[in-house]
Amino acid sequence: MAKKVVIYGYTALGSKIANILNDEKYEILVVDSEQSSLIQASKDGFEIFESTLLNDNDLIEIGIDKDIDTLFCVSYNNKNNLFITLSARNLSKELKIITISKTKSEANKLEIAGATKVLNPNELGAYRIYRYMAKPLMLRVLDDILFSKSDLNISEIYIEHFSLLKGVFLKDMTIHKDFNILLLGIMDKEISDKFIFNTKRINHKIDDGDVLVVVGKNQDLENFSKYINNK
């Protein structure tokens, strides 16, 4: 039986997600309040529902509390994305909610509201293009993580002042392997927002405020973060 997915906001990203999932045989419902977007979605062959989804009755009508597997909140209205995330989470604790944010502050609010994953659409688009050209198999793995086919997750772990990793050089770091975690790289906030890939073997010293980007199972990621930050 095909999994049912709701895409709120038939934006450029929303249409791409719809087409990717359509190829994977998902059952897709596109929700939007703009007639032009709904007309385009219908032309593209998707079932449509006109609504802002700001009313719980509409969320219930489309089956958020019953048989919907995943909700994508990818409209251009950040406030609507936040409100719908909160409302949908209140209706269903099991629903996977994937939404977008361009800032860390917005992402934090969405996570508190109950989002399963929060994505930066600009970074995601650029990264997908690079991976498609250089590593098509890796792109498939990332898509599986994104669309929750996998129990893996990509996480940012902040290095706190009393972290066990403070002062350790990136190329000498091995503790993550004990937690079955893959280290993708690090972002040094003092120098810039430039991401340093672990594969480049740069001799970077880890300081508090740095951000590790890692891949692993949710429980392993939580255990690893608590361990290195002495919690």
PDB file of C-alpha atoms in Angstrom:
ATOM      1  CA  MET A   1       0.000   0.000   0.000  1.00  0.00           C
ATOM      2  CA  ALA A   2       1.404   3.390  -1.038  1.00  0.00           C
ATOM      3  CA  LYS A   3       2.296   5.814   1.728  1.00  0.00           C
ATOM      4  CA  LYS A   4       0.247   9.005   1.795  1.00  0.00           C
ATOM      5  CA  VAL A   5       2.082  12.334   1.775  1.00  0.00           C
ATOM      6  CA  VAL A   6       0.795  15.896   2.069  1.00  0.00           C
ATOM      7  CA  ILE A   7       2.777  18.736   0.528  1.00  0.00           C
ATOM      8  CA  TYR A   8       1.729  22.129   1.875  1.00  0.00           C
ATOM      9  CA  GLY A   9       2.895  24.806  -0.558  1.00  0.00           C
ATOM     10  CA  TYR A  10       3.344  23.963  -4.230  1.00  0.00           C
ATOM     11  CA  THR A  11       6.461  26.090  -4.431  1.00  0.00           C
ATOM     12  CA  ALA A  12       9.546  25.366  -6.533  1.00  0.00           C
ATOM     13  CA  LEU A  13      10.779  23.066  -3.758  1.00  0.00           C
ATOM     14  CA  GLY A  14       7.309  21.635  -3.185  1.00  0.00           C
ATOM     15  CA  SER A  15       6.923  20.650  -6.820  1.00  0.00           C
ATOM     16  CA  LYS A  16      10.357  18.997  -6.839  1.00  0.00           C
ATOM     17  CA  ILE A  17       9.512  16.990  -3.732  1.00  0.00           C
ATOM     18  CA  ALA A  18       6.184  15.966  -5.276  1.00  0.00           C
ATOM     19  CA  ASN A  19       7.854  14.715  -8.446  1.00  0.00           C
ATOM     20  CA  ILE A  20      10.571  12.810  -6.552  1.00  0.00           C
ATOM     21  CA  LEU A  21       8.002  11.073  -4.352  1.00  0.00           C
ATOM     22  CA  ASN A  22       5.705  10.429  -7.294  1.00  0.00           C
ATOM     23  CA  ASP A  23       8.517   8.480  -8.943  1.00  0.00           C
ATOM     24  CA  GLU A  24       8.774   6.462  -5.718  1.00  0.00           C
ATOM     25  CA  LYS A  25       5.043   5.620  -5.926  1.00  0.00           C
ATOM     26  CA  TYR A  26       3.899   7.708  -2.968  1.00  0.00           C
ATOM     27  CA  GLU A  27       0.264   8.859  -2.839  1.00  0.00           C
ATOM     28  CA  ILE A  28       0.485  12.661  -2.890  1.00  0.00           C
ATOM     29  CA  LEU A  29      -1.940  15.407  -1.901  1.00  0.00           C
ATOM     30  CA  VAL A  30      -0.931  19.000  -2.673  1.00  0.00           C
ATOM     31  CA  VAL A  31      -2.411  21.666  -0.397  1.00  0.00           C
ATOM     32  CA  ASP A  32      -2.238  25.365  -1.225  1.00  0.00           C
ATOM     33  CA  SER A  33      -4.397  28.484  -0.933  1.00  0.00           C
ATOM     34  CA  GLU A  34      -3.258  30.013  -4.232  1.00  0.00           C
ATOM     35  CA  GLN A  35      -5.345  29.124  -7.270  1.00  0.00           C
ATOM     36  CA  SER A  36      -2.391  29.377  -9.654  1.00  0.00           C
ATOM     37  CA  SER A  37      -0.400  26.866  -7.595  1.00  0.00           C
ATOM     38  CA  LEU A  38      -3.326  24.447  -7.390  1.00  0.00           C
ATOM     39  CA  ILE A  39      -3.941  24.679 -11.143  1.00  0.00           C
ATOM     40  CA  GLN A  40      -0.279  23.867 -11.804  1.00  0.00           C
ATOM     41  CA  ALA A  41      -0.302  20.980  -9.346  1.00  0.00           C
ATOM     42  CA  SER A  42      -3.428  19.581 -10.986  1.00  0.00           C
ATOM     43  CA  LYS A  43      -1.824  19.899 -14.435  1.00  0.00           C
ATOM     44  CA  ASP A  44       1.169  17.995 -13.057  1.00  0.00           C
ATOM     45  CA  GLY A  45      -1.167  15.153 -12.160  1.00  0.00           C
ATOM     46  CA  PHE A  46      -1.504  15.583  -8.385  1.00  0.00           C
ATOM     47  CA  GLU A  47      -4.601  15.531  -6.195  1.00  0.00           C
ATOM     48  CA  ILE A  48      -5.246  19.003  -4.775  1.00  0.00           C
ATOM     49  CA  PHE A  49      -6.939  20.555  -1.747  1.00  0.00           C
ATOM     50  CA  GLU A  50      -7.509  24.303  -1.374  1.00  0.00           C
ATOM     51  CA  SER A  51      -6.731  25.519   2.136  1.00  0.00           C
ATOM     52  CA  THR A  52      -4.338  27.505   4.302  1.00  0.00           C
ATOM     53  CA  LEU A  53      -4.481  24.578   6.790  1.00  0.00           C
ATOM     54  CA  LEU A  54      -4.726  27.114   9.600  1.00  0.00           C
ATOM     55  CA  ASN A  55      -7.933  25.420  10.749  1.00  0.00           C
ATOM     56  CA  ASP A  56      -7.686  22.086  12.561  1.00  0.00           C
ATOM     57  CA  ASN A  57     -10.831  20.894  10.779  1.00  0.00           C
ATOM     58  CA  ASP A  58      -8.997  21.058   7.443  1.00  0.00           C
ATOM     59  CA  LEU A  59      -6.054  19.121   8.858  1.00  0.00           C
ATOM     60  CA  ILE A  60      -8.456  16.465  10.103  1.00  0.00           C
ATOM     61  CA  GLU A  61     -10.316  16.405   6.773  1.00  0.00           C
ATOM     62  CA  ILE A  62      -7.157  15.559   4.825  1.00  0.00           C
ATOM     63  CA  GLY A  63      -6.330  12.785   7.304  1.00  0.00           C
ATOM     64  CA  ILE A  64      -3.424  14.212   9.295  1.00  0.00           C
ATOM     65  CA  ASP A  65      -4.599  12.368  12.407  1.00  0.00           C
ATOM     66  CA  LYS A  66      -5.226   9.085  10.560  1.00  0.00           C
ATOM     67  CA  ASP A  67      -3.437   7.786   7.475  1.00  0.00           C
ATOM     68  CA  ILE A  68      -0.975  10.496   6.406  1.00  0.00           C
ATOM     69  CA  ASP A  69       2.641   9.304   6.700  1.00  0.00           C
ATOM     70  CA  THR A  70       4.505  12.581   6.095  1.00  0.00           C
ATOM     71  CA  LEU A  71       3.671  16.285   5.962  1.00  0.00           C
ATOM     72  CA  PHE A  72       5.966  18.654   4.063  1.00  0.00           C
ATOM     73  CA  CYS A  73       5.510  22.312   5.092  1.00  0.00           C
ATOM     74  CA  VAL A  74       7.355  24.125   2.297  1.00  0.00           C
ATOM     75  CA  SER A  75       5.251  27.217   1.636  1.00  0.00           C
ATOM     76  CA  TYR A  76       6.799  30.662   1.309  1.00  0.00           C
ATOM     77  CA  ASN A  77       4.950  31.756   4.474  1.00  0.00           C
ATOM     78  CA  ASN A  78       7.198  30.940   7.445  1.00  0.00           C
ATOM     79  CA  LYS A  79       4.516  31.785  10.001  1.00  0.00           C
ATOM     80  CA  ASN A  80       2.074  29.391   8.342  1.00  0.00           C
ATOM     81  CA  ASN A  81       4.700  26.639   8.247  1.00  0.00           C
ATOM     82  CA  LEU A  82       5.289  27.099  11.968  1.00  0.00           C
ATOM     83  CA  PHE A  83       1.602  27.197  12.909  1.00  0.00           C
ATOM     84  CA  ILE A  84       0.745  24.149  10.791  1.00  0.00           C
ATOM     85  CA  THR A  85       3.696  22.211  12.214  1.00  0.00           C
ATOM     86  CA  LEU A  86       2.454  22.916  15.740  1.00  0.00           C
ATOM     87  CA  SER A  87      -1.179  22.074  14.924  1.00  0.00           C
ATOM     88  CA  ALA A  88      -0.326  18.889  13.018  1.00  0.00           C
ATOM     89  CA  ARG A  89       1.942  17.671  15.817  1.00  0.00           C
ATOM     90  CA  ASN A  90      -0.849  18.189  18.353  1.00  0.00           C
ATOM     91  CA  LEU A  91      -3.120  16.019  16.202  1.00  0.00           C
ATOM     92  CA  SER A  92      -0.575  13.258  15.591  1.00  0.00           C
ATOM     93  CA  LYS A  93       2.487  12.260  17.576  1.00  0.00           C
ATOM     94  CA  GLU A  94       3.615   9.743  14.935  1.00  0.00           C
ATOM     95  CA  LEU A  95       3.382  11.983  11.857  1.00  0.00           C
ATOM     96  CA  LYS A  96       6.674  12.843  10.158  1.00  0.00           C
ATOM     97  CA  ILE A  97       6.828  16.612   9.583  1.00  0.00           C
ATOM     98  CA  ILE A  98       9.507  18.012   7.287  1.00  0.00           C
ATOM     99  CA  THR A  99       9.722  21.760   6.920  1.00  0.00           C
ATOM    100  CA  ILE A 100      12.102  24.511   5.818  1.00  0.00           C
ATOM    101  CA  SER A 101      13.937  27.396   7.431  1.00  0.00           C
ATOM    102  CA  LYS A 102      16.611  29.805   6.283  1.00  0.00           C
ATOM    103  CA  THR A 103      17.792  30.786   9.763  1.00  0.00           C
ATOM    104  CA  LYS A 104      18.829  28.925  12.913  1.00  0.00           C
ATOM    105  CA  SER A 105      16.317  30.900  14.960  1.00  0.00           C
ATOM    106  CA  GLU A 106      13.427  29.795  12.747  1.00  0.00           C
ATOM    107  CA  ALA A 107      14.720  26.221  12.782  1.00  0.00           C
ATOM    108  CA  ASN A 108      14.751  26.163  16.591  1.00  0.00           C
ATOM    109  CA  LYS A 109      11.120  27.330  16.718  1.00  0.00           C
ATOM    110  CA  LEU A 110      10.067  24.676  14.210  1.00  0.00           C
ATOM    111  CA  GLU A 111      11.861  21.941  16.143  1.00  0.00           C
ATOM    112  CA  ILE A 112      10.153  23.040  19.370  1.00  0.00           C
ATOM    113  CA  ALA A 113       6.825  23.042  17.507  1.00  0.00           C
ATOM    114  CA  GLY A 114       7.375  19.403  16.601  1.00  0.00           C
ATOM    115  CA  ALA A 115       9.116  19.261  13.224  1.00  0.00           C
ATOM    116  CA  THR A 116      10.844  15.944  12.527  1.00  0.00           C
ATOM    117  CA  LYS A 117      13.388  17.539  10.191  1.00  0.00           C
ATOM    118  CA  VAL A 118      14.110  21.188   9.339  1.00  0.00           C
ATOM    119  CA  LEU A 119      15.928  21.891   6.079  1.00  0.00           C
ATOM    120  CA  ASN A 120      17.644  24.898   4.567  1.00  0.00           C
ATOM    121  CA  PRO A 121      16.300  24.901   0.971  1.00  0.00           C
ATOM    122  CA  ASN A 122      19.199  26.878  -0.473  1.00  0.00           C
ATOM    123  CA  GLU A 123      21.864  24.596   0.967  1.00  0.00           C
ATOM    124  CA  LEU A 124      19.843  21.506   0.084  1.00  0.00           C
ATOM    125  CA  GLY A 125      19.526  22.519  -3.572  1.00  0.00           C
ATOM    126  CA  ALA A 126      23.220  23.233  -4.020  1.00  0.00           C
ATOM    127  CA  TYR A 127      24.238  20.072  -2.181  1.00  0.00           C
ATOM    128  CA  ARG A 128      21.924  17.882  -4.262  1.00  0.00           C
ATOM    129  CA  ILE A 129      23.358  19.259  -7.513  1.00  0.00           C
ATOM    130  CA  TYR A 130      26.926  18.595  -6.369  1.00  0.00           C
ATOM    131  CA  ARG A 131      26.119  15.118  -5.111  1.00  0.00           C
ATOM    132  CA  TYR A 132      24.212  14.222  -8.287  1.00  0.00           C
ATOM    133  CA  MET A 133      27.269  15.090 -10.355  1.00  0.00           C
ATOM    134  CA  ALA A 134      29.922  13.584  -8.084  1.00  0.00           C
ATOM    135  CA  LYS A 135      28.287  10.904  -5.931  1.00  0.00           C
ATOM    136  CA  PRO A 136      24.949   9.571  -7.269  1.00  0.00           C
ATOM    137  CA  LEU A 137      24.882   6.714  -4.735  1.00  0.00           C
ATOM    138  CA  MET A 138      25.415   9.165  -1.872  1.00  0.00           C
ATOM    139  CA  LEU A 139      22.534  11.255  -3.239  1.00  0.00           C
ATOM    140  CA  ARG A 140      20.251   8.231  -2.952  1.00  0.00           C
ATOM    141  CA  VAL A 141      21.331   7.710   0.663  1.00  0.00           C
ATOM    142  CA  LEU A 142      20.660  11.373   1.472  1.00  0.00           C
ATOM    143  CA  ASP A 143      17.236  11.173  -0.184  1.00  0.00           C
ATOM    144  CA  ASP A 144      16.429   8.116   1.926  1.00  0.00           C
ATOM    145  CA  ILE A 145      17.381  10.061   5.073  1.00  0.00           C
ATOM    146  CA  LEU A 146      15.395  13.105   3.954  1.00  0.00           C
ATOM    147  CA  PHE A 147      12.234  11.158   3.185  1.00  0.00           C
ATOM    148  CA  SER A 148      12.492   9.017   6.323  1.00  0.00           C
ATOM    149  CA  LYS A 149      13.036   5.699   4.579  1.00  0.00           C
ATOM    150  CA  SER A 150      16.061   5.278   6.802  1.00  0.00           C
ATOM    151  CA  ASP A 151      16.476   5.356  10.558  1.00  0.00           C
ATOM    152  CA  LEU A 152      19.561   7.521  10.063  1.00  0.00           C
ATOM    153  CA  ASN A 153      19.640  11.257  10.577  1.00  0.00           C
ATOM    154  CA  ILE A 154      21.979  14.154   9.883  1.00  0.00           C
ATOM    155  CA  SER A 155      22.649  16.248  12.967  1.00  0.00           C
ATOM    156  CA  GLU A 156      24.566  19.340  14.082  1.00  0.00           C
ATOM    157  CA  ILE A 157      26.299  18.943  17.444  1.00  0.00           C
ATOM    158  CA  TYR A 158      27.619  22.069  19.146  1.00  0.00           C
ATOM    159  CA  ILE A 159      30.883  21.855  21.041  1.00  0.00           C
ATOM    160  CA  GLU A 160      30.339  23.347  24.492  1.00  0.00           C
ATOM    161  CA  HIS A 161      32.897  24.947  26.816  1.00  0.00           C
ATOM    162  CA  PHE A 162      33.635  21.792  28.844  1.00  0.00           C
ATOM    163  CA  SER A 163      33.451  19.365  25.914  1.00  0.00           C
ATOM    164  CA  LEU A 164      35.786  16.361  25.877  1.00  0.00           C
ATOM    165  CA  LEU A 165      36.671  17.271  22.296  1.00  0.00           C
ATOM    166  CA  LYS A 166      37.835  20.798  23.060  1.00  0.00           C
ATOM    167  CA  GLY A 167      41.451  21.093  21.936  1.00  0.00           C
ATOM    168  CA  VAL A 168      41.386  17.817  19.955  1.00  0.00           C
ATOM    169  CA  PHE A 169      42.493  17.976  16.320  1.00  0.00           C
ATOM    170  CA  LEU A 170      39.854  16.941  13.797  1.00  0.00           C
ATOM    171  CA  LYS A 171      42.069  14.391  12.050  1.00  0.00           C
ATOM    172  CA  ASP A 172      42.851  12.725  15.411  1.00  0.00           C
ATOM    173  CA  MET A 173      39.207  12.410  16.454  1.00  0.00           C
ATOM    174  CA  THR A 174      38.059   8.767  16.745  1.00  0.00           C
ATOM    175  CA  ILE A 175      35.553   8.739  19.623  1.00  0.00           C
ATOM    176  CA  HIS A 176      32.571   9.036  17.251  1.00  0.00           C
ATOM    177  CA  LYS A 177      33.333   5.543  15.917  1.00  0.00           C
ATOM    178  CA  ASP A 178      32.510   4.072  19.328  1.00  0.00           C
ATOM    179  CA  PHE A 179      28.965   5.423  18.877  1.00  0.00           C
ATOM    180  CA  ASN A 180      28.575   4.116  15.285  1.00  0.00           C
ATOM    181  CA  ILE A 181      28.553   7.676  13.968  1.00  0.00           C
ATOM    182  CA  LEU A 182      29.950   9.013  10.706  1.00  0.00           C
ATOM    183  CA  LEU A 183      31.691  12.394  10.934  1.00  0.00           C
ATOM    184  CA  LEU A 184      31.019  14.514   7.836  1.00  0.00           C
ATOM    185  CA  GLY A 185      32.937  17.569   8.965  1.00  0.00           C
ATOM    186  CA  ILE A 186      32.974  20.690  11.114  1.00  0.00           C
ATOM    187  CA  MET A 187      32.051  24.354  10.961  1.00  0.00           C
ATOM    188  CA  ASP A 188      34.320  26.812  12.771  1.00  0.00           C
ATOM    189  CA  LYS A 189      32.176  29.788  13.827  1.00  0.00           C
ATOM    190  CA  GLU A 190      35.181  31.935  14.819  1.00  0.00           C
ATOM    191  CA  ILE A 191      36.803  31.768  11.395  1.00  0.00           C
ATOM    192  CA  SER A 192      33.745  31.692   9.111  1.00  0.00           C
ATOM    193  CA  ASP A 193      30.639  29.704   8.259  1.00  0.00           C
ATOM    194  CA  LYS A 194      32.662  27.614   5.803  1.00  0.00           C
ATOM    195  CA  PHE A 195      32.163  23.882   6.171  1.00  0.00           C
ATOM    196  CA  ILE A 196      35.325  21.778   6.527  1.00  0.00           C
ATOM    197  CA  PHE A 197      34.865  18.246   5.190  1.00  0.00           C
ATOM    198  CA  ASN A 198      36.459  15.561   7.328  1.00  0.00           C
ATOM    199  CA  THR A 199      37.717  13.802   4.189  1.00  0.00           C
ATOM    200  CA  LYS A 200      40.045  16.715   3.431  1.00  0.00           C
ATOM    201  CA  ARG A 201      42.127  15.774   6.499  1.00  0.00           C
ATOM    202  CA  ILE A 202      42.618  19.391   7.531  1.00  0.00           C
ATOM    203  CA  ASN A 203      44.460  19.664  10.852  1.00  0.00           C
ATOM    204  CA  HIS A 204      41.759  21.761  12.543  1.00  0.00           C
ATOM    205  CA  LYS A 205      41.692  22.126  16.322  1.00  0.00           C
ATOM    206  CA  ILE A 206      38.210  21.770  17.793  1.00  0.00           C
ATOM    207  CA  ASP A 207      37.092  24.673  20.014  1.00  0.00           C
ATOM    208  CA  ASP A 208      33.936  25.466  21.946  1.00  0.00           C
ATOM    209  CA  GLY A 209      31.398  27.008  19.590  1.00  0.00           C
ATOM    210  CA  ASP A 210      32.391  24.743  16.705  1.00  0.00           C
ATOM    211  CA  VAL A 211      29.672  22.593  15.138  1.00  0.00           C
ATOM    212  CA  LEU A 212      30.185  18.939  14.216  1.00  0.00           C
ATOM    213  CA  VAL A 213      28.041  17.608  11.366  1.00  0.00           C
ATOM    214  CA  VAL A 214      27.452  13.884  11.813  1.00  0.00           C
ATOM    215  CA  VAL A 215      25.289  11.037  10.537  1.00  0.00           C
ATOM    216  CA  GLY A 216      23.891   8.267  12.709  1.00  0.00           C
ATOM    217  CA  LYS A 217      20.852   6.758  14.373  1.00  0.00           C
ATOM    218  CA  ASN A 218      18.896   9.166  16.560  1.00  0.00           C
ATOM    219  CA  GLN A 219      19.694   7.438  19.850  1.00  0.00           C
ATOM    220  CA  ASP A 220      23.388   7.133  18.966  1.00  0.00           C
ATOM    221  CA  LEU A 221      23.508  10.826  18.077  1.00  0.00           C
ATOM    222  CA  GLU A 222      21.878  11.767  21.370  1.00  0.00           C
ATOM    223  CA  ASN A 223      24.248   9.562  23.372  1.00  0.00           C
ATOM    224  CA  PHE A 224      27.275  10.928  21.522  1.00  0.00           C
ATOM    225  CA  SER A 225      26.259  14.552  22.081  1.00  0.00           C
ATOM    226  CA  LYS A 226      25.700  13.985  25.806  1.00  0.00           C
ATOM    227  CA  TYR A 227      28.985  12.124  26.186  1.00  0.00           C
ATOM    228  CA  ILE A 228      31.271  14.640  24.493  1.00  0.00           C
ATOM    229  CA  ASN A 229      29.616  17.582  26.254  1.00  0.00           C
ATOM    230  CA  ASN A 230      29.759  15.923  29.706  1.00  0.00           C
ATOM    231  CA  LYS A 231      25.995  15.741  30.203  1.00  0.00           C
TER     232      LYS A 231
END
